[in-house]
XYZ file of C-alpha atoms in Angstrom:
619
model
C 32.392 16.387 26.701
C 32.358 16.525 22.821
C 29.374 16.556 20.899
C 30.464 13.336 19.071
C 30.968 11.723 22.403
C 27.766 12.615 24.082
C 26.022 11.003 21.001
C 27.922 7.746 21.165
C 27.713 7.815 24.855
C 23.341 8.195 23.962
C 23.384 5.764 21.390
C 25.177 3.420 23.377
C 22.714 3.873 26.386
C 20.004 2.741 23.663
C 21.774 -0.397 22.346
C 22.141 -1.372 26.296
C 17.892 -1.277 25.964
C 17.664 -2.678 22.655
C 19.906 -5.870 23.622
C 16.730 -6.334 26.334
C 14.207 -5.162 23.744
C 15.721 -7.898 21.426
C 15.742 -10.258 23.982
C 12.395 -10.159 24.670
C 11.397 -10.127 21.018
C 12.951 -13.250 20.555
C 12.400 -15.372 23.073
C 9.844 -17.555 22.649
C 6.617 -17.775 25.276
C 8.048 -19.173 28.658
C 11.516 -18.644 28.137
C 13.405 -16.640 31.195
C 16.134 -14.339 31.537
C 19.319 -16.472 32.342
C 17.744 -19.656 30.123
C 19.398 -21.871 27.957
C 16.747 -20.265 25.030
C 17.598 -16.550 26.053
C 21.290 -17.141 24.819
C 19.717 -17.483 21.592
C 18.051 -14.448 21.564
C 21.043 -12.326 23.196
C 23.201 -14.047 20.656
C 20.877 -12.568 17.816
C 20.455 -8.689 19.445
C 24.542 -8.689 19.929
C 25.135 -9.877 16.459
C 22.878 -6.776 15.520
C 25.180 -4.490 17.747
C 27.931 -5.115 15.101
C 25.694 -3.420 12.261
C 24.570 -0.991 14.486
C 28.533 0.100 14.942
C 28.033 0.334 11.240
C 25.762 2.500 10.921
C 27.586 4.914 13.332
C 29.901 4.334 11.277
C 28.740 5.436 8.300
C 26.507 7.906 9.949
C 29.810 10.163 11.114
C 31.341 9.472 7.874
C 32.894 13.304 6.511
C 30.397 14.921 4.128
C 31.270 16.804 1.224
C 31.916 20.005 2.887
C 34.435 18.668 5.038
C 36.260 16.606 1.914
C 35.158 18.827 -1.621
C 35.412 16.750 -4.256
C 36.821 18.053 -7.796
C 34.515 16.165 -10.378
C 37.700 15.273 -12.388
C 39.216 13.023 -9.776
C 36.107 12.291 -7.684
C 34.845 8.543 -8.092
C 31.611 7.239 -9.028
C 31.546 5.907 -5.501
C 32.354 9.279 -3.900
C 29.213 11.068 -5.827
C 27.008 8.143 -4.231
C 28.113 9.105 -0.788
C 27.533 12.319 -1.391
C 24.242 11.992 -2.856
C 23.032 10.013 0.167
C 23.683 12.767 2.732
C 20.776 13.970 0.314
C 18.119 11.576 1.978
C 16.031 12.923 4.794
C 16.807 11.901 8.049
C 14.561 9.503 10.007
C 13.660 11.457 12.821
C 13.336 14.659 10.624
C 11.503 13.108 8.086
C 8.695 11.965 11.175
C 8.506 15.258 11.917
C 7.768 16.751 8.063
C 5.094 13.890 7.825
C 3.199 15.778 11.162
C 3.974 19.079 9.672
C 3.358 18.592 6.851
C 1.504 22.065 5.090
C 0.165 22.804 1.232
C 1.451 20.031 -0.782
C 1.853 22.705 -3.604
C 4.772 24.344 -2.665
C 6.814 21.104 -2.915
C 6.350 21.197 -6.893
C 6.546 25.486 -6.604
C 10.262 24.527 -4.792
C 10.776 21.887 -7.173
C 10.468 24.528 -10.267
C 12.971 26.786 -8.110
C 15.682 24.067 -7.896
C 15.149 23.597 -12.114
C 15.609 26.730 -12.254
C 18.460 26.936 -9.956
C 19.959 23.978 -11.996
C 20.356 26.093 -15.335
C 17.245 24.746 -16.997
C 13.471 26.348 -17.427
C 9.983 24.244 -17.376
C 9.751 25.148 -21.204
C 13.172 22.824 -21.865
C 11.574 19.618 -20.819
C 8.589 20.316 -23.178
C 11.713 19.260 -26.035
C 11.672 15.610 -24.081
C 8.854 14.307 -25.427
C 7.762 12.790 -22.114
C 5.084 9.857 -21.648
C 4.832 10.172 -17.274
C 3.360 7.209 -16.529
C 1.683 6.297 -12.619
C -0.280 4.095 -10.466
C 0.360 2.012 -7.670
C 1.540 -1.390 -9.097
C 3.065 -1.975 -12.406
C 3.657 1.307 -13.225
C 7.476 0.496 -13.935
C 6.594 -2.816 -15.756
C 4.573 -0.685 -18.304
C 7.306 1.805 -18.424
C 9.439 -0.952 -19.256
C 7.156 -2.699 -21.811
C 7.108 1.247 -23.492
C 10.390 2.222 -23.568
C 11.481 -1.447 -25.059
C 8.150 -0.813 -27.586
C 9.768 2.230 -28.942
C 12.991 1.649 -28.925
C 12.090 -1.431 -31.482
C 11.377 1.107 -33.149
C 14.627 2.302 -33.742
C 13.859 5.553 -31.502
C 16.428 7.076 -28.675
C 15.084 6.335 -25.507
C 15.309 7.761 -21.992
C 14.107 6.117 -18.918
C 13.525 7.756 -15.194
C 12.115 5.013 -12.677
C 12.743 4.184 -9.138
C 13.808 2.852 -7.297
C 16.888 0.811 -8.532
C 17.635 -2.170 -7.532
C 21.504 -2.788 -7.549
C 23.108 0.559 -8.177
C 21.324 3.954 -8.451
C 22.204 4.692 -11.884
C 19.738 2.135 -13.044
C 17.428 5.174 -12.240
C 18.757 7.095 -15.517
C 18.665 4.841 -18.629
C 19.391 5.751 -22.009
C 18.132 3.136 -25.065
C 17.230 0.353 -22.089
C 20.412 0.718 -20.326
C 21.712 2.209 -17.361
C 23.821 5.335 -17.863
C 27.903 4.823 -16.831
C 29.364 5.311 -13.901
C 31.220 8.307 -15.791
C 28.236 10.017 -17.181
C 26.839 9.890 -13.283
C 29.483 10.942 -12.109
C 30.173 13.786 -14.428
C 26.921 14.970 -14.178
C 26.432 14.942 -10.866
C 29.372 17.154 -9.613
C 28.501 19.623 -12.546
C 24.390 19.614 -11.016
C 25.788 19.571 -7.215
C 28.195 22.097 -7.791
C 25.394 24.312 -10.131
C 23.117 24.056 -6.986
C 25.581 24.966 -4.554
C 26.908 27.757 -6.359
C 23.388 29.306 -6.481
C 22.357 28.802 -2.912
C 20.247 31.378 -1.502
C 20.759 32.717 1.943
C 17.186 33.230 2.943
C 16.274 30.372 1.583
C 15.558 27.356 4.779
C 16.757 24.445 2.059
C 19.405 25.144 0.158
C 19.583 21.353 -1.746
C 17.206 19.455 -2.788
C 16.482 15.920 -1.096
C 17.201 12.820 -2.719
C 14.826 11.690 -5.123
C 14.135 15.666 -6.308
C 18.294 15.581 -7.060
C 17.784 12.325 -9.460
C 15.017 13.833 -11.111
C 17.182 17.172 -12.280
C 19.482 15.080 -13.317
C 18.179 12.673 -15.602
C 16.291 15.984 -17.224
C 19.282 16.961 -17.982
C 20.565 13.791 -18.884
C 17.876 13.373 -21.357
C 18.679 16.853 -23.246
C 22.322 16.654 -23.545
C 22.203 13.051 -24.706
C 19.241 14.079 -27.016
C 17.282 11.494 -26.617
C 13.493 11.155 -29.002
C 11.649 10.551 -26.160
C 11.832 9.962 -21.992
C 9.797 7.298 -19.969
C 9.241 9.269 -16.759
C 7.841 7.022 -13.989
C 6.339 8.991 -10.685
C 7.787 8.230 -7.903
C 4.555 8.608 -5.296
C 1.300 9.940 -6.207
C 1.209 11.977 -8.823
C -0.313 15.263 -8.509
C 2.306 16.891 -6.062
C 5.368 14.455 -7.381
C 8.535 16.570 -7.991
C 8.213 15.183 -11.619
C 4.596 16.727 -12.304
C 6.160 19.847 -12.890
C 6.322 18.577 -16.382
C 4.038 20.718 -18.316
C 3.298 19.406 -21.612
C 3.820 15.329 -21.946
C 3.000 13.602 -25.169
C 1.177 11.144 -23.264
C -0.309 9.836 -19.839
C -0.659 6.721 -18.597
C -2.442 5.062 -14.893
C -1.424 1.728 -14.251
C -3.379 -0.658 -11.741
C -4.588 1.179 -8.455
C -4.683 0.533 -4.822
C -3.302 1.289 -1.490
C 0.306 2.048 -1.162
C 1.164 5.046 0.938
C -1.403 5.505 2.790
C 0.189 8.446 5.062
C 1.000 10.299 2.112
C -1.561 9.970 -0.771
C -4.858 8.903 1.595
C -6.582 5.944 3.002
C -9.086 4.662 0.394
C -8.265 3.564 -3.280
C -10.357 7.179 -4.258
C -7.854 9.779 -2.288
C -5.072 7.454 -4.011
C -6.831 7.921 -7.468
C -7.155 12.201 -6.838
C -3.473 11.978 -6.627
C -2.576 9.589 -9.922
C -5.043 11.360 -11.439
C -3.098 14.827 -10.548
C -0.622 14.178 -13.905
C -3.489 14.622 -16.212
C -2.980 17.828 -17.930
C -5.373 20.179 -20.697
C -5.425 18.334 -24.013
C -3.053 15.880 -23.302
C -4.384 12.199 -24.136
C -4.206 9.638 -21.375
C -4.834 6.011 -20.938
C -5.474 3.991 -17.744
C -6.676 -0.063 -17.176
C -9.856 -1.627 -16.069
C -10.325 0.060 -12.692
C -12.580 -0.725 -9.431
C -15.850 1.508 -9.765
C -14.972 4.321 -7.242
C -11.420 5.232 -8.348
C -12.231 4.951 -11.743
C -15.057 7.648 -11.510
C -12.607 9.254 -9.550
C -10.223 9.446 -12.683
C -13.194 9.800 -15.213
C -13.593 13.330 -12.783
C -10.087 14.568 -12.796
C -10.377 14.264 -16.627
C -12.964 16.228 -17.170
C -12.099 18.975 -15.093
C -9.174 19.761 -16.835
C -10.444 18.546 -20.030
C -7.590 15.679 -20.491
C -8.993 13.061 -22.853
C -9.350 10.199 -20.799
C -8.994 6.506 -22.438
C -9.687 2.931 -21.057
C -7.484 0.171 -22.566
C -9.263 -2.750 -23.578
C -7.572 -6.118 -22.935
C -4.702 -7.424 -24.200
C -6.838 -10.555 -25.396
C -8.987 -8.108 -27.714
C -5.522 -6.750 -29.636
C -5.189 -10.444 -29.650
C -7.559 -11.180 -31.453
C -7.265 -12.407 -35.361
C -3.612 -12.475 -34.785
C -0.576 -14.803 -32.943
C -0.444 -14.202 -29.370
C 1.624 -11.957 -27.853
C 4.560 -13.202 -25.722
C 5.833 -10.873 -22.761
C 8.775 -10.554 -21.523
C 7.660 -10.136 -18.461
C 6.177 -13.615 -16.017
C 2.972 -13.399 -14.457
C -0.399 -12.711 -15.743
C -0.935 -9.477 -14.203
C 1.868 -8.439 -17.042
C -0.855 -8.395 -19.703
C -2.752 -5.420 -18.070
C 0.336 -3.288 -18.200
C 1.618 -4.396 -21.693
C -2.154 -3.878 -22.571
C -1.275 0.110 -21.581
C 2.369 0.001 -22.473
C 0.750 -0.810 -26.279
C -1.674 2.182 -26.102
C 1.056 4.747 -24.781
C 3.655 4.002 -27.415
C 0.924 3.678 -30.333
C -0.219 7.062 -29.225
C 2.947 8.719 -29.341
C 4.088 7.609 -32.288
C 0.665 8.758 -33.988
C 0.841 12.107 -31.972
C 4.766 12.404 -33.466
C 3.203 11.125 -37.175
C 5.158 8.257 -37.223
C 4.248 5.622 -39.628
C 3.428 1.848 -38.657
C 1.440 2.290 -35.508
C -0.836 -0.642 -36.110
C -3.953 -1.365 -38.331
C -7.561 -0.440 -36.475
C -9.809 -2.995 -35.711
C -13.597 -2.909 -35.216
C -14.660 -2.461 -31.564
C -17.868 -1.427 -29.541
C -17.654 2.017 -27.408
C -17.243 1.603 -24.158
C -20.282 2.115 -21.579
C -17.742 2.059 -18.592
C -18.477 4.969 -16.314
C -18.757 6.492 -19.939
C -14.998 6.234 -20.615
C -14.197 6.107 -24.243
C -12.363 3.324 -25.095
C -9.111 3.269 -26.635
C -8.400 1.417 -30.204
C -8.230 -1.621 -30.817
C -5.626 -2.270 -33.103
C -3.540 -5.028 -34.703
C 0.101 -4.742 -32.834
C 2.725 -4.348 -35.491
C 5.654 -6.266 -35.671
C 8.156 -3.696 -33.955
C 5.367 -3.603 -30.999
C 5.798 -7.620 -30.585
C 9.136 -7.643 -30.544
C 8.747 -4.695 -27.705
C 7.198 -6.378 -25.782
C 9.093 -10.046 -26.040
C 11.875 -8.280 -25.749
C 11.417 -6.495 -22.460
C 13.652 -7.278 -18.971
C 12.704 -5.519 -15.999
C 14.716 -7.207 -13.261
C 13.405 -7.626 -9.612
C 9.745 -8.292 -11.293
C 8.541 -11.879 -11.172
C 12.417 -12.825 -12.481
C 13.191 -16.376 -11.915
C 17.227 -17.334 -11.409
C 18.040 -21.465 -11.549
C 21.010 -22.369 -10.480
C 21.940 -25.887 -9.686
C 18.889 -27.271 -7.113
C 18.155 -24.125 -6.298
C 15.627 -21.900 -7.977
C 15.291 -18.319 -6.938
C 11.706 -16.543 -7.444
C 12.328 -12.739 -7.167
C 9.112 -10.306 -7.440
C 9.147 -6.759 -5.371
C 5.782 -6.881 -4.461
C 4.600 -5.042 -1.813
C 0.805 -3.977 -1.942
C -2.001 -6.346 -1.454
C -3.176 -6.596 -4.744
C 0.556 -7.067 -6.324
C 1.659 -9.813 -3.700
C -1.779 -11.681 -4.866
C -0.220 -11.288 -7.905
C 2.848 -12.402 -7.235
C 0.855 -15.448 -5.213
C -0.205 -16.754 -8.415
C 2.975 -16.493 -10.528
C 4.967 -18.087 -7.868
C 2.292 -21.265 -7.197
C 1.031 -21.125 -11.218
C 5.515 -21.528 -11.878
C 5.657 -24.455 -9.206
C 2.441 -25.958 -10.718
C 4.724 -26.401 -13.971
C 7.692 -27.349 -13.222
C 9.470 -30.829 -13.748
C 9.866 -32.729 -10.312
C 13.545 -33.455 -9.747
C 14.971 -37.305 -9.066
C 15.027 -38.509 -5.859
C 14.865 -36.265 -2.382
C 12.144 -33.358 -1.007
C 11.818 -30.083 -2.681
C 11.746 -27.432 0.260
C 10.065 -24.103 -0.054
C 11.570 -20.806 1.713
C 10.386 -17.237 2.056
C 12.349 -14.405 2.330
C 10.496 -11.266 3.150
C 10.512 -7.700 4.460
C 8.460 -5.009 4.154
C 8.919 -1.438 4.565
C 7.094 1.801 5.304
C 3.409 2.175 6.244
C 2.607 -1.278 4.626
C 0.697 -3.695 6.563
C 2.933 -6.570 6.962
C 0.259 -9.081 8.228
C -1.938 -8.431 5.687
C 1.077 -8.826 3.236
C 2.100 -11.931 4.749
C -1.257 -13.811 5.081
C -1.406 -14.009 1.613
C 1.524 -15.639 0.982
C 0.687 -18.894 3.862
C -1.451 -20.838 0.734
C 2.316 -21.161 -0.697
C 3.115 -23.442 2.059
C 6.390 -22.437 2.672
C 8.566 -24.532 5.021
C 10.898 -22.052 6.070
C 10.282 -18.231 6.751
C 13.121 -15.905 6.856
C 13.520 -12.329 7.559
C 15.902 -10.325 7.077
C 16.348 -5.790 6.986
C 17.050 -4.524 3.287
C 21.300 -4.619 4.308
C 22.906 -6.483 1.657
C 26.156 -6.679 4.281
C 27.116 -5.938 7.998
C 30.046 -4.375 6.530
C 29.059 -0.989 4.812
C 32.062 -1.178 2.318
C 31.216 -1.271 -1.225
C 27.290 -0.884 -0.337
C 26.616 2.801 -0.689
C 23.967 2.519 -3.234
C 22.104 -0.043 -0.969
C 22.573 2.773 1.941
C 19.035 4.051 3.221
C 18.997 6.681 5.849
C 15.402 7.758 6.228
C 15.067 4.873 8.873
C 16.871 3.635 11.961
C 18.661 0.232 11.791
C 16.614 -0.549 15.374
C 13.562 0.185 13.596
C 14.206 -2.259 10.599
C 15.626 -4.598 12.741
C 12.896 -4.848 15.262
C 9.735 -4.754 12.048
C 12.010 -7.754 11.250
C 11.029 -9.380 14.592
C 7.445 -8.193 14.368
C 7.191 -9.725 11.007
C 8.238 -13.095 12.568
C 5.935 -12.431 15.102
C 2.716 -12.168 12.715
C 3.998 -15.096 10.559
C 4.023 -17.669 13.897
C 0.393 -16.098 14.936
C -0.899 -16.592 11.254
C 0.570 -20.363 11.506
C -1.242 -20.975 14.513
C -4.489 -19.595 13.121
C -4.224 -21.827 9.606
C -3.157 -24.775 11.858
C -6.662 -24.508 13.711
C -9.303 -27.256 12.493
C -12.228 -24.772 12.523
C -9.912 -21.980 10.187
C -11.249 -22.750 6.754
C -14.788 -23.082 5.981
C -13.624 -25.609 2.766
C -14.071 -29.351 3.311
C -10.787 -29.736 1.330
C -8.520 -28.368 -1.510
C -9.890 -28.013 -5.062
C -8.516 -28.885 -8.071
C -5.550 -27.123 -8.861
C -5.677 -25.550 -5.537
C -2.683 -25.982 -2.691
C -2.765 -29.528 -2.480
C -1.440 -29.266 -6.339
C 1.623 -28.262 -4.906
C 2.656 -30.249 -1.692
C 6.046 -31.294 -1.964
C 7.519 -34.944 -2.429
C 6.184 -37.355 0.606
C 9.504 -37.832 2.213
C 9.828 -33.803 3.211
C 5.382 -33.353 4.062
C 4.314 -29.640 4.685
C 4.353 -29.078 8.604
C 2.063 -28.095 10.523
C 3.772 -25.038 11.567
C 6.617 -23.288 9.149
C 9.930 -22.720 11.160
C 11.044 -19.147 10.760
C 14.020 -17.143 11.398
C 15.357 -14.126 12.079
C 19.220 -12.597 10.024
C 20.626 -9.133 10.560
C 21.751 -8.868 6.698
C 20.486 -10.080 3.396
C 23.946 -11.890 3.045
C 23.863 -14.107 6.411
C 19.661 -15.460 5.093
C 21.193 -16.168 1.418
C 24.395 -17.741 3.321
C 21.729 -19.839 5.220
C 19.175 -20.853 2.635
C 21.664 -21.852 -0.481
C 23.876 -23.532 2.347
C 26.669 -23.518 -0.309
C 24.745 -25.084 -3.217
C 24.533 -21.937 -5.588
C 27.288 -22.116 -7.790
C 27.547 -18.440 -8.258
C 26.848 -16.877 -4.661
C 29.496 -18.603 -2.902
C 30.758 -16.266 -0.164
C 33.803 -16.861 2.464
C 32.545 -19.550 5.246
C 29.490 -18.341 7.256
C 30.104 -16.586 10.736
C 30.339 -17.921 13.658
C 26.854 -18.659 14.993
C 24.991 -18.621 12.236
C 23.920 -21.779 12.999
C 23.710 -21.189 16.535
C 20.117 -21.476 16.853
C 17.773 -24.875 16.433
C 16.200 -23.950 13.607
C 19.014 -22.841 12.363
C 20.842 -26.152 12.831
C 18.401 -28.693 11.845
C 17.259 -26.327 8.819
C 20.554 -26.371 7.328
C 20.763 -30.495 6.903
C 17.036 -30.082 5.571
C 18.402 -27.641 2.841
C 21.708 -29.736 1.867
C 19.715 -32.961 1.389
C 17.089 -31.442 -0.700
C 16.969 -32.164 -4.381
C 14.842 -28.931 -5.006
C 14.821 -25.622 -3.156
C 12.188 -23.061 -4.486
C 12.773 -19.306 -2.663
C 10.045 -16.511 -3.135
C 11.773 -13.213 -2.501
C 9.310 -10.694 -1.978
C 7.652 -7.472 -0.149
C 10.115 -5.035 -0.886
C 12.353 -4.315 -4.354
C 14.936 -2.852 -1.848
C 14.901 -6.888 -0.698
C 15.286 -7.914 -4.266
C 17.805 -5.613 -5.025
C 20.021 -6.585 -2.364
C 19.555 -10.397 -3.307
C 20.031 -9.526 -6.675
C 23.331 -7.739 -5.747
C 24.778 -11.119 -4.380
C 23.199 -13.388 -6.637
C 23.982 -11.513 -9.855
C 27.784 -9.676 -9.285
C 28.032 -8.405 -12.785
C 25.078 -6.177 -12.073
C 27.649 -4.286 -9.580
C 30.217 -3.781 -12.473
């Protein structure tokens, strides 16, 4: 028997278990094998058998070695396949996290592969970098910087991650992403550099994914001579493939909190060792109003390495004697990170004697954990038009089209989906009621990783949502034309069956808020929930109906039921509205004169909504 044959014949053996798997997921307490409600649930684990064909699919797909590519005829679309054979595979990638030895030696191999690339640590000290971390909001205050400084009439380049739509939005250059020529182009000539200079003894010849994106926009940045870079970190910070910068302008730590717990620790002061890990000798840095612990934590770090070590003070204190300043960016939580954003950009333009950074005002020292803190300064006109100015898609972004209006925030820690809790219920709170018919609520959600997904999705019940759906981070069934939405570092069963589990923990948490004894409060305040109950002829029930779709596509098909006059894909499949829910759902959702849908708890959600709800960003 062929190799290929005795896999398919092994992975077929484990969709045979995973139809029963699904079947039990699904079916609801009571429910036999051979009843009318099992059909249901064997309808929904075969319809996941047709993406699971896909990923074989693309799974056995010819790599680069079997196909070369010439970079003068390859397309942009060819160097994205080949970059994903780059990603770590699941299994593999389980075993690394158990195996896992000196952390060091990841940034010691990361200098190797520079190296390897044709460049030396000494060339990115030309970039003028400001490496900004933290664990939420770290790419908003990139965003507010980069747009700061570019108002200035600066050359900008911009490393973040992940993208949303298409992975160039990675590598921008003055705010936008770079073409799909310049990707391509540079690509093949990095691939081919790093393949050409392979070393036999060597046990990894390429590096992995993110480590590959990272060379490249370094070398990006220096042929397209750009004043400065905006490098975001992509986890942690202290053993990051892009700490081996040496000699930034400028540091910044955004909010803190638990994210990645496997990786960087399980308390908010292992996570702060690691952010803190960027600081280097002499090298000013600036971080926000912290909790006490990982703020002494950082204070620490500081000091050992004698980094000059900066707390912002609010944005309401810059404020102050002047107009207010108007974000770009929804949500109150945006004023701590244009609050840092301000501080980074004003720094390097001083450190880079650059006139106009902003008149000094009068402020008392700080006596916090006996942090310094930064100016306070008036912002000058180029810094207010920064920040107004500033897009950063997937980040509390609202989308109206016709009845239906689209909330989209990538929240996916518990302090940025309480964020993103209050933007979504502060927006309803102020929005015009429509004429005649309900307004319906939906969430879409999935989560990803090590998160906890209960603890993710019992924030979000106060939002009374009528309808939960869930859904894996697969824009299509169909792989075609998806390759940057392509993840291989998990297995579609295990996506597909967190998807269940996350229906699972919404119906439990419904039950527990639908118990009289739940809430200590005699009632809602002022302001509160009851602020935002829909019109009387649609009232909140008592439990939310939720539901289950194997592909971002099918839940947008589902909720917008037709109605957005943009996404407006061929008829649904068969069966979509197969199930109950489904059925009477889909009447509630035509008749309504409002629908309001929170997409949240992963960007890799957003971005796949955003790829179908906004086509151009595919162009």
């Amino acid at each position: 028997m062929r190799a290929g044959s005795y896999q398919l014949e092994r992975r077929q053996r484990g969709l045979s278990r995973g139809v029963h798997a699904c079947e039990a997921l699904c079916a609801p307490p009571g429910w036999r094998a051979g009843s009318p409600g099992m059909k249901d649930a064997r309808a929904l684990a075969t319809s996941w058998l047709v993406a699971e064909r896909w990923w074989e699919a693309t799974m056995e797909r010819p790599g680069p070695s079997g196909h070369p590519f010439s970079a003068k005829t390859a397309s942009f679309q060819d160097a994205v396949r080949t970059l994903n054979t780059l990603q770590t595979n699941a299994s593999y990638l389980e075993q690394v996290k158990r195996q896992r030895g000196d952390p060091q030696t990841q940034l010691e191999a990361m200098e190797l592969f520079l190296a390897r690339s044709g460049l030396q640590l000494e060339d990115l000290d030309q970039l003028n970098i400001i490496h900004v971390t933290g664990t939420k909001g770290k790419g908003s205050t990139c965003a507010f910087t980069e747009r700061i400084l570019r108002s200035y009439g600066l050359k900008t380049g911009f490393f973040s991650s992940p993208h949303l739509v298409q992975v160039r939005e990675r590598i921008r250059i003055n705010g936008q992403p770079i073409s799909p020529e310049l990707f391509t182009n540079h690509f093949w000539r990095l691939y081919h550099r790093l393949q050409e200079t392979k070393d036999g003894s060597s046990c990894v010849s390429m590096p992995a994914y993110f480590r590959f994106l990272t060379l490249m926009a370094f070398h990006i940045f220096l042929q397209e001579k750009v004043d400065l870079a905006v490098v975001e970190v992509g986890i942690g910070g202290a053993y990051d493939c892009t700490n081996i910068i040496r000699k930034p302008v400028v540091c910044g730590v955004s909010s803190l909190g638990l994210d990645h717990t496997s990786l960087l620790g399980d308390t908010v002061e292992k996570i702060a060792w690691q952010k803190g890990g960027i600081f280097k000798r002499g090298v000013p840095a600036f971080t926000v109003l912290q909790p006490d612990g990982p703020l002494a934590v950082l204070r620490d770090r500081a000091q050992q390495i004698s980094c000059p070590l900066y707390l912002c003070p609010p944005l309401e204190a810059l404020e102050e004697g002047g107009p207010p300043l108007t974000l770009g960016l929804e949500g109150e939580h945006q004023r701590s990170n244009a609050a840092l954003a301000l501080q980074l950009a004003r720094c390097w333009l001083q450190q880079k004697d650059h006139q106009g950074i902003g008149e000094l005002k009068a402020s008392q020292p700080s006596l916090q954990w006996q942090l310094p803190l930064a100016p306070v300064f008036q912002p000058t006109s180029h810094m207010q038009h920064g920040l107004r100015d500033t897009e950063w898609p997937g980040r509390t972004q609202v989308l109206r089209r016709g009845p239906l209006t689209w909330y989209l925030d990538g929240a996916h820690t518990v302090s940025s989906v309480q964020a993103c809790v209050r933007w979504f219920r502060q927006a309803l709170r102020g929005r015009d009621p429509p004429d005649g018919g309900p307004e319906v609520r939906v969430l879409l959600f999935n989560s990803t990783g090590d998160r906890d997904p209960a603890a993710l999705l019992k924030l979000l019940q106060p939002c009374q949502f009528h309808y939960a759906v869930f859904c894996p981070n697969l824009t299509e069934v169909s792989p075609t034309g998806n390759e940057d939405q392509q993840n291989f570092t998990v297995t579609l069963d295990q996506v597909l069956l967190r998807c269940l589990t996350h229906q699972q923990h919404w119906s439990r948490l419904d039950k527990e808020q639908a118990s009289p004894n739940l809430w200590n409060s005699p009632g809602p305040e002022p302001g509160g929930p009851a602020s935002l109950l829909l019109a009387p002829c649609l009232p909140h029930p008592v439990s939310t109906s939720s539901l289950v779709f194997s592909c971002i596509s099918h839940a947008l098909q589902w909720i917008s039921q037709g109605r957005d006059p943009v996404f407006q894909p061929p008829s649904p499949p068969r069966g979509l509205l197969a199930h109950p829910v489904a059925g009477s759902g889909a009447s509630v959702l035509r008749e309504a004169a409002a629908i309001h849908v929170l997409v949240t708890g992963s960007l890799h959600l957003v971005g796949g909504v955003l790829k179908l709800l906004e086509p151009s960003l595919s162009q």
